[in-house]
Backbone as CSV, one residue per row, in Angstrom:
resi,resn,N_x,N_y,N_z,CA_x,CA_y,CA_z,C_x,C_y,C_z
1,UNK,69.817,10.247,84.358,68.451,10.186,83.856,67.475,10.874,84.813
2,UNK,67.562,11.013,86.263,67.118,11.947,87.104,66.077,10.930,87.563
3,UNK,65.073,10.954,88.961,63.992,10.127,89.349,63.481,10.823,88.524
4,UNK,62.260,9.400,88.595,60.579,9.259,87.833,59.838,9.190,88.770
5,UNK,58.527,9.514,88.403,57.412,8.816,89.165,56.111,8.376,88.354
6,UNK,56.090,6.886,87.955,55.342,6.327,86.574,55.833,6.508,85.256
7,UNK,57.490,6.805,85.329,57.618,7.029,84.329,58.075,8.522,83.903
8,UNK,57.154,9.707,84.540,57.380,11.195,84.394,58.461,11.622,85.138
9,UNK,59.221,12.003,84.250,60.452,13.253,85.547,59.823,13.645,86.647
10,UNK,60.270,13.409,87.763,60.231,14.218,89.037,60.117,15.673,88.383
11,UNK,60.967,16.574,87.890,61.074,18.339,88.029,59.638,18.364,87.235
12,UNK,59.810,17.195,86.342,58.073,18.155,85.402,56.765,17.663,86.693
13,UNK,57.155,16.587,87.614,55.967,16.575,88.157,55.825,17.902,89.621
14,UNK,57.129,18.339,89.567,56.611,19.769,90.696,56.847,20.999,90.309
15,UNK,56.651,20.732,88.475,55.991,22.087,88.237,55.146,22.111,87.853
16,UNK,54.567,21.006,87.577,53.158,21.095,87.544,52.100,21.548,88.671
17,UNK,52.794,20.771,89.777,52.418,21.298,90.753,52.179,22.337,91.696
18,UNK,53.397,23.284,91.451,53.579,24.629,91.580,52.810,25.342,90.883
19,UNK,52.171,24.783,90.001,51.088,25.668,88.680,50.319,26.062,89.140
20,UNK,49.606,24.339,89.797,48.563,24.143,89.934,48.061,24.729,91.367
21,UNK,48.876,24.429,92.430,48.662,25.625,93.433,48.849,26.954,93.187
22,UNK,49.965,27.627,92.163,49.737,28.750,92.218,48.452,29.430,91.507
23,UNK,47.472,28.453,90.656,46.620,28.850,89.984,44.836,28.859,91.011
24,UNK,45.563,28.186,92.110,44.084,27.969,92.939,43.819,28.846,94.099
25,UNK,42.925,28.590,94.541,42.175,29.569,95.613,43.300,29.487,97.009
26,UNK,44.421,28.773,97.071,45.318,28.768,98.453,46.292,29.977,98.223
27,UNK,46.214,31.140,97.076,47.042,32.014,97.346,46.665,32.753,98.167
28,UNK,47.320,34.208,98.376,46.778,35.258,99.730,45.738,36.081,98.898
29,UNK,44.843,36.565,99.440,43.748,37.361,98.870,43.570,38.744,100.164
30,UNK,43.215,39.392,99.519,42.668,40.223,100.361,41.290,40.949,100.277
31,UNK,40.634,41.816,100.926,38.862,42.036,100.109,39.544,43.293,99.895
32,UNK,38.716,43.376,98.522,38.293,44.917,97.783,37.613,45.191,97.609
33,UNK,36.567,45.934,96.578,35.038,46.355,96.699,34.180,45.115,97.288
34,UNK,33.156,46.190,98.303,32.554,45.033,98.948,31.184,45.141,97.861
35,UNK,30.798,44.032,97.915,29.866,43.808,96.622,28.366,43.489,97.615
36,UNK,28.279,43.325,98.965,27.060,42.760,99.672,27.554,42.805,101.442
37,UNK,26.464,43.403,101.713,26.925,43.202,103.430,25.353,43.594,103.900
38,UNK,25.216,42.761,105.237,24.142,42.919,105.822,24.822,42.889,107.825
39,UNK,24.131,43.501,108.503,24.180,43.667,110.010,22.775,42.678,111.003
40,UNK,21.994,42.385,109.389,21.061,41.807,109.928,20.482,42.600,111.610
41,UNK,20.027,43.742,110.361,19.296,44.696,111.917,18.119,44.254,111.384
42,UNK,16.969,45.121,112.644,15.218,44.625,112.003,14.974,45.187,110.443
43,UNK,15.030,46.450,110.224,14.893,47.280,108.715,15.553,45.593,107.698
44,UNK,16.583,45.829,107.749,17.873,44.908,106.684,16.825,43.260,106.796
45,UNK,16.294,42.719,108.009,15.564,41.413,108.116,14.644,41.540,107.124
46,UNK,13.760,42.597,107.492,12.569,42.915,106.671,12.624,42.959,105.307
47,UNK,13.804,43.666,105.054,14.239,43.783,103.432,14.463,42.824,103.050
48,UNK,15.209,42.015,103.428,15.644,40.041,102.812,14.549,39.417,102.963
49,UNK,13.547,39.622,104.186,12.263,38.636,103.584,13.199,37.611,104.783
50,UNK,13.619,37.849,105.403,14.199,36.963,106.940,12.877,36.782,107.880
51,UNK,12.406,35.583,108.096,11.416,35.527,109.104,12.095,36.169,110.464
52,UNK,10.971,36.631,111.412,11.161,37.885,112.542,11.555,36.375,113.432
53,UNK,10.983,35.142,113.345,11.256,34.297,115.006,12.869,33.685,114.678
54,UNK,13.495,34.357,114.107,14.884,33.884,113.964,15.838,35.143,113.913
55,UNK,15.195,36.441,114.452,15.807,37.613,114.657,15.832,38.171,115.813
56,UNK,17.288,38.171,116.648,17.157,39.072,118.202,16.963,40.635,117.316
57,UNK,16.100,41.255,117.814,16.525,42.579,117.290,17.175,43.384,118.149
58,UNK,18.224,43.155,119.609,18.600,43.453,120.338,20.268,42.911,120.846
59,UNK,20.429,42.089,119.733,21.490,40.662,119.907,22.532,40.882,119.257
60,UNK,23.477,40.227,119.175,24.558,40.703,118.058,25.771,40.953,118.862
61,UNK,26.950,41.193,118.184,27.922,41.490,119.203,27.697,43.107,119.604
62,UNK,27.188,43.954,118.898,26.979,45.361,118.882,25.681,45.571,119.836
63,UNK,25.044,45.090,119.636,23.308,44.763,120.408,22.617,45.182,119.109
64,UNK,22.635,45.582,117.723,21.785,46.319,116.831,21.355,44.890,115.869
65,UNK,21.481,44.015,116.559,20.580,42.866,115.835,21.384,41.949,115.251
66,UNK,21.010,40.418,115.331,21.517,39.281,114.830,20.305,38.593,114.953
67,UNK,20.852,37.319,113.907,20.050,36.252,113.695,20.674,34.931,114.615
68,UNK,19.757,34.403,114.979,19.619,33.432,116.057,18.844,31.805,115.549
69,UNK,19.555,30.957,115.476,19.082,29.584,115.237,18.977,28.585,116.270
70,UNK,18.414,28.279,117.079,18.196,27.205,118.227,17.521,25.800,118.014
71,UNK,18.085,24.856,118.327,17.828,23.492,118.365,17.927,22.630,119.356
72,UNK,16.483,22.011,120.380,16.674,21.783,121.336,17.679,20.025,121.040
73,UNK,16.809,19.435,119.640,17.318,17.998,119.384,17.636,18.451,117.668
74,UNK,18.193,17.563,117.845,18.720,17.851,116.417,18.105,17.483,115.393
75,UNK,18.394,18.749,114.455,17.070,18.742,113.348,18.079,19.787,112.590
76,UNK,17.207,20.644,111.636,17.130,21.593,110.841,16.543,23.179,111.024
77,UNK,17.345,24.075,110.772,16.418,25.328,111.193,17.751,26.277,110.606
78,UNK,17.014,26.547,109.134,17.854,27.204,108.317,16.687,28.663,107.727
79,UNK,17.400,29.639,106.963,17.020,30.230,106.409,17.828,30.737,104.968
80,UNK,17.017,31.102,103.615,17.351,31.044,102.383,17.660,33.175,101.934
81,UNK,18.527,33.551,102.198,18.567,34.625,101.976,19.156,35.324,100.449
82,UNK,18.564,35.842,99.559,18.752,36.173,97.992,18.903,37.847,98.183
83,UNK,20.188,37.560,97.754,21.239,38.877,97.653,20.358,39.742,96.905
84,UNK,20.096,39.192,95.829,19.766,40.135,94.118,21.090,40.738,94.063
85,UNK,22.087,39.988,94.486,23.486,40.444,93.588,24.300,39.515,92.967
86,UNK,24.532,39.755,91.830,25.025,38.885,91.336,26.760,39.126,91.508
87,UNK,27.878,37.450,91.224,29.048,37.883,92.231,29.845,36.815,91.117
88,UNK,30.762,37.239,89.975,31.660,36.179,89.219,33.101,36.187,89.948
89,UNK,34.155,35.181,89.577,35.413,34.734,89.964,35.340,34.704,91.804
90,UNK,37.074,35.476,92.098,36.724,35.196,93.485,36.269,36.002,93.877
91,UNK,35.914,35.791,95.584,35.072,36.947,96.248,35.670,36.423,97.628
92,UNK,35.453,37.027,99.016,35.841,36.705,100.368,34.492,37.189,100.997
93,UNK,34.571,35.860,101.941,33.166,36.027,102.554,33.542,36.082,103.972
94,UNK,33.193,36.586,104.743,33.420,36.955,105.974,31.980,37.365,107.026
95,UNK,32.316,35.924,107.898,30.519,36.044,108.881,31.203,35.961,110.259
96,UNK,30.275,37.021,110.859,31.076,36.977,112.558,29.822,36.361,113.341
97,UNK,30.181,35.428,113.956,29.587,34.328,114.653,29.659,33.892,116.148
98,UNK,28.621,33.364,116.615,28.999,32.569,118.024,28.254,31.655,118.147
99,UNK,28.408,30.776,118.865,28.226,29.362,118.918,28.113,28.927,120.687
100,UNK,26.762,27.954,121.175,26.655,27.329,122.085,25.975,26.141,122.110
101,UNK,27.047,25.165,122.665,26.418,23.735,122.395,26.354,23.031,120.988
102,UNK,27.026,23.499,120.238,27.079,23.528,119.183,27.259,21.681,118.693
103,UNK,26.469,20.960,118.420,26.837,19.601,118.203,27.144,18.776,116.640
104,UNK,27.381,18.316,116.220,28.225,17.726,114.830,27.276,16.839,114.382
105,UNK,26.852,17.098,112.931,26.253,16.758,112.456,26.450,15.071,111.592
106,UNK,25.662,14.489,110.996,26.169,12.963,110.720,27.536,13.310,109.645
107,UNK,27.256,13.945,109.131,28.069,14.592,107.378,29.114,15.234,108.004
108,UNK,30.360,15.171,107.221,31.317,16.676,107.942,30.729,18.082,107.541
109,UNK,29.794,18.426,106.094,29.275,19.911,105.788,27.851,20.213,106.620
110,UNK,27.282,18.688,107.341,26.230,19.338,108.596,26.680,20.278,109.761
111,UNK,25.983,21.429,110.364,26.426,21.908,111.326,25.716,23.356,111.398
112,UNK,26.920,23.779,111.812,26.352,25.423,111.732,26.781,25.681,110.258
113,UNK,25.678,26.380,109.369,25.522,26.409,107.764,25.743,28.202,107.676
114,UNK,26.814,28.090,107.204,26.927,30.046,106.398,27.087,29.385,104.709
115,UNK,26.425,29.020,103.702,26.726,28.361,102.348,25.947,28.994,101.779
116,UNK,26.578,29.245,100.534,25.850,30.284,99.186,25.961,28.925,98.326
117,UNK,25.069,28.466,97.697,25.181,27.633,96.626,24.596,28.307,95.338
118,UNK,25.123,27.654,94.298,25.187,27.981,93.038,24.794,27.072,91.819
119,UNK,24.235,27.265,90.814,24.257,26.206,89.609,25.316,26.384,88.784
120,UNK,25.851,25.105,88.427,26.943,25.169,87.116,26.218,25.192,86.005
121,UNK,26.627,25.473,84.901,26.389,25.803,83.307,25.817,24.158,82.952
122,UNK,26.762,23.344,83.817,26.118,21.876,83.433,24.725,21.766,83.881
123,UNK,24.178,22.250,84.865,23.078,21.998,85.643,23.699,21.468,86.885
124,UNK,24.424,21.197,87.332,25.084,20.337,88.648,24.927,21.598,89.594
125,UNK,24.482,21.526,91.207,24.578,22.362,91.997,25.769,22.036,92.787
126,UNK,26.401,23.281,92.709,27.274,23.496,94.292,27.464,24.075,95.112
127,UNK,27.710,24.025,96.645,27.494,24.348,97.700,28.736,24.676,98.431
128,UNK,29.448,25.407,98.053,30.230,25.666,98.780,29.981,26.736,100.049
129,UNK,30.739,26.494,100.876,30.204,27.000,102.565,31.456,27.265,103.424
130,UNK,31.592,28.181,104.506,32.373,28.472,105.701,32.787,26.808,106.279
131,UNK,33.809,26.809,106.943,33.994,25.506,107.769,33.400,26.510,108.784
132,UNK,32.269,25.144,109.802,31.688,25.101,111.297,32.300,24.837,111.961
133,UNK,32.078,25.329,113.051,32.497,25.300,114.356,31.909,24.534,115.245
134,UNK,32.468,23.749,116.156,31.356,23.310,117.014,31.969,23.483,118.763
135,UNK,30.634,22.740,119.382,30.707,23.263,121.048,30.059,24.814,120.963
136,UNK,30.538,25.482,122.177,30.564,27.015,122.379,32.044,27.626,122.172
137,UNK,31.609,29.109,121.804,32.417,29.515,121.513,31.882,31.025,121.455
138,UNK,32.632,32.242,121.779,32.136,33.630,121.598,32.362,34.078,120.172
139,UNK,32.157,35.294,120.319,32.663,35.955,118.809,33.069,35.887,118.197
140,UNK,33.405,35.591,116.914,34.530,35.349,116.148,34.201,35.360,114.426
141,UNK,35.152,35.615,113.713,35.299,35.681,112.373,35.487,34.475,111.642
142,UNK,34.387,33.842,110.540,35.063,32.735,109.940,34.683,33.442,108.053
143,UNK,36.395,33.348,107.889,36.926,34.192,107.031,37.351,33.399,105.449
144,UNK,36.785,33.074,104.495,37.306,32.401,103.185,36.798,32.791,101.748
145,UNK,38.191,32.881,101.166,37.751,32.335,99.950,37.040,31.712,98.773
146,UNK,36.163,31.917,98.262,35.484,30.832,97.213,35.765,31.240,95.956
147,UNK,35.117,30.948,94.937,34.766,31.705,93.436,33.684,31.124,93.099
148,UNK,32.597,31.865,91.804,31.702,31.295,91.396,32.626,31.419,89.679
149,UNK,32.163,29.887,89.295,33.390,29.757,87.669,32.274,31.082,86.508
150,UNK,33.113,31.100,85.395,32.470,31.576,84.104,31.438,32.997,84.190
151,UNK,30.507,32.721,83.979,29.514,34.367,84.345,29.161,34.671,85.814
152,UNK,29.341,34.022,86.411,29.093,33.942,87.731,27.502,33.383,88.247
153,UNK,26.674,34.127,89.682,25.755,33.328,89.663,25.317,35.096,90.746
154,UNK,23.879,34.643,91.167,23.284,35.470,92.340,23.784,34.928,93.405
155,UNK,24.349,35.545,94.423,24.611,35.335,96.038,23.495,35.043,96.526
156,UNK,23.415,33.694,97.026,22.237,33.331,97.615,23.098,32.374,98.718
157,UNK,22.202,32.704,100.159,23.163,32.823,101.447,22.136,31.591,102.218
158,UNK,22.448,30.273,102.463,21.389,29.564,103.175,22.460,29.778,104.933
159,UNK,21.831,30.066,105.744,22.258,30.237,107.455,21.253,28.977,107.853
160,UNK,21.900,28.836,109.357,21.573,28.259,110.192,21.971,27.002,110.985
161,UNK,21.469,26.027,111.157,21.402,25.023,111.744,21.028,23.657,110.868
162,UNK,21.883,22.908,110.171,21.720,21.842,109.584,22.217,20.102,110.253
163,UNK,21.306,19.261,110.721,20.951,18.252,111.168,21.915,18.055,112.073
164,UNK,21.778,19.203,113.313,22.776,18.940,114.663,21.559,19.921,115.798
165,UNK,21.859,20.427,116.848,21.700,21.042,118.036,22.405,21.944,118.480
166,UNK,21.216,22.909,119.789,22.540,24.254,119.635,22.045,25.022,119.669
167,UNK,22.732,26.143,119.829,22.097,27.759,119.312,23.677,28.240,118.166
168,UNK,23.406,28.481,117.172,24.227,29.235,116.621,23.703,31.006,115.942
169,UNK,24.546,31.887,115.926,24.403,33.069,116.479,25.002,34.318,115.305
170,UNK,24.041,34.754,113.673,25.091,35.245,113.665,25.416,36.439,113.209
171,UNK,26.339,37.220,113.515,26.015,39.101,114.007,25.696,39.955,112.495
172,UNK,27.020,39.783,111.726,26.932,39.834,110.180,27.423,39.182,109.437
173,UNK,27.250,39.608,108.055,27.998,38.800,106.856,28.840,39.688,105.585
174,UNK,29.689,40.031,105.421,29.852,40.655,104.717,30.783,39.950,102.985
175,UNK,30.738,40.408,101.871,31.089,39.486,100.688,31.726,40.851,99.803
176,UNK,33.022,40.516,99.624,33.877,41.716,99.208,34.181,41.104,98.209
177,UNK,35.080,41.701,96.755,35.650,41.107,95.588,36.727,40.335,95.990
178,UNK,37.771,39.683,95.958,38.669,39.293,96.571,40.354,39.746,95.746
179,UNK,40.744,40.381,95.959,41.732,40.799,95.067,43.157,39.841,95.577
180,UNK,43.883,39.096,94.819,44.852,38.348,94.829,46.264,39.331,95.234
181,UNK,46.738,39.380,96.382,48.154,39.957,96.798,49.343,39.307,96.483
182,UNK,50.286,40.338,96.495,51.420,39.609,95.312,52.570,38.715,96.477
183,UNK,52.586,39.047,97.952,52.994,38.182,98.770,52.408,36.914,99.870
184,UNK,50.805,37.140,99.053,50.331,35.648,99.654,50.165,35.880,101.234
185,UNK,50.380,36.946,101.997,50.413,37.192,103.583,49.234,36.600,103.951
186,UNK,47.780,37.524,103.238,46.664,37.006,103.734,46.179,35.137,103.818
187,UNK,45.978,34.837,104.486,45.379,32.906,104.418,44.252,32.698,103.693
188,UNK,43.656,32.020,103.066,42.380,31.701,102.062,41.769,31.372,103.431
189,UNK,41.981,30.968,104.385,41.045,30.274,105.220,41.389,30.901,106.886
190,UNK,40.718,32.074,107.506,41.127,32.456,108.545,41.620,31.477,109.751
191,UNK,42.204,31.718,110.538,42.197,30.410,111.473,41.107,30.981,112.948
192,UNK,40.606,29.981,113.422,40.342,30.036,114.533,40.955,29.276,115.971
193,UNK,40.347,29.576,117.134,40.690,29.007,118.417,40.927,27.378,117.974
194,UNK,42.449,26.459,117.941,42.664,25.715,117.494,42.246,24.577,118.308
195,UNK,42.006,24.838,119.153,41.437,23.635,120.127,39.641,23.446,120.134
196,UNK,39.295,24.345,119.121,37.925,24.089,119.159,37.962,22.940,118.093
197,UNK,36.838,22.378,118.298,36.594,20.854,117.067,35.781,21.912,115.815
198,UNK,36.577,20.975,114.777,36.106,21.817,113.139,35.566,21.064,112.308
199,UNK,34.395,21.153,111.894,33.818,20.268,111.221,35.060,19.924,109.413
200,UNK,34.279,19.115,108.861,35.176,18.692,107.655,34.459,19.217,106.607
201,UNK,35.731,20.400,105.842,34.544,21.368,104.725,34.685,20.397,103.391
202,UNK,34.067,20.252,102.697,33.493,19.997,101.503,33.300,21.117,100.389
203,UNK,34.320,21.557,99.696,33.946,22.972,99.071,32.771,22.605,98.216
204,UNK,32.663,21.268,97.664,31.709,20.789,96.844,30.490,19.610,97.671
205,UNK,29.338,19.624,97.496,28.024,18.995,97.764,26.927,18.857,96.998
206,UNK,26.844,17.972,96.278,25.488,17.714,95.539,24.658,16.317,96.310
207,UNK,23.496,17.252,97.355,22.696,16.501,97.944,21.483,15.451,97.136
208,UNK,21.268,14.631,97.433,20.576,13.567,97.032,18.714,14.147,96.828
């Protein structure tokens, strides 16, 4: 008669399962047309409508400009950046970053904030975002996956500093189509320095 579990065959319950991961965002992706990228130089600030006291125009890993968020106590110090591009299914978002003092917010999605949120067709907002980093840390790539469902939505990019301390740091951002590879090599979720502390992502957030 073969194991159950509640009753269901074991084989039908891990192919379902096999479906269901092979149907989700943990396969390998790689970027293809890039659909949005900024260097966040002074010109590119000016154009987004980026306030100037949150811009080194000298900073960056290149020196040709980054955006800069500092918090002596912990608070808030974000900015709302609108693509005017609009972005359906998946896409790969990729922000190169650095981090000092970086402290953890009450929430696991408080912290250092790279999140594009979106409205659903229901009206429900979601927020999906980069996993943060915290402490210090130099340069580095934090590299993932998302999708926006059905017609898609405008790329709208909130940065910064959400209810922690710190300076977080960050050089660019770039948002490519994400094209699905047929051996899965690439990771949905880049890895970083494993001994740094990682905040807890939430692909979903509907704030109060």
């Amino acid at each position: 008669m073969g194991a159950r579990i509640f009753g269901i065959p074991l084989p039908l319950i891990a192919a379902t399962l096999v479906a269901n991961v092979s149907g989700s965002l943990q396969a390998g992706y790689q970027a293809g047309e890039t659909l949005w990228r900024s260097d966040f130089t002074v010109r590119e600030c000016a154009a987004l409508g980026i306030p100037a006291d949150v811009l080194d125009a000298k900073g960056g890993k290149s020196g040709d400009g980054a955006l800069v968020f500092r918090l002596e106590r912990k608070g808030n110090r974000k900015v709302v950046v609108r693509t005017g591009v609009k972005v359906a299914g998946a896409f790969l978002v990729e922000a190169v970053v650095k981090g000092r003092d970086v402290t953890r917010g009450p929430n696991g999605w408080n912290g250092p904030k790279v999140m594009f949120p979106y409205r659903r067709a229901n009206g429900e907002t979601d927020n999906p975002q980069l996993r943060g980093v915290y402490g210090t840390y130099d340069w580095q790539t934090w590299s993932s996956v998302k999708a926006f469902p059905g017609q898609g939505s405008e790329l709208v990019l909130v940065l910064g500093l959400e209810e922690c301390s710190g300076e977080f740091q960050i050089d660019s951002i770039k948002v490519a189509r994400a094209v699905e590879t047929e051996d899965g090599a690439e990771p949905c979720e880049v890895p970083v320095d494993p001994s740094l502390p990682r905040g807890k992502f939430l692909g979903r957030h509907n704030p109060d």
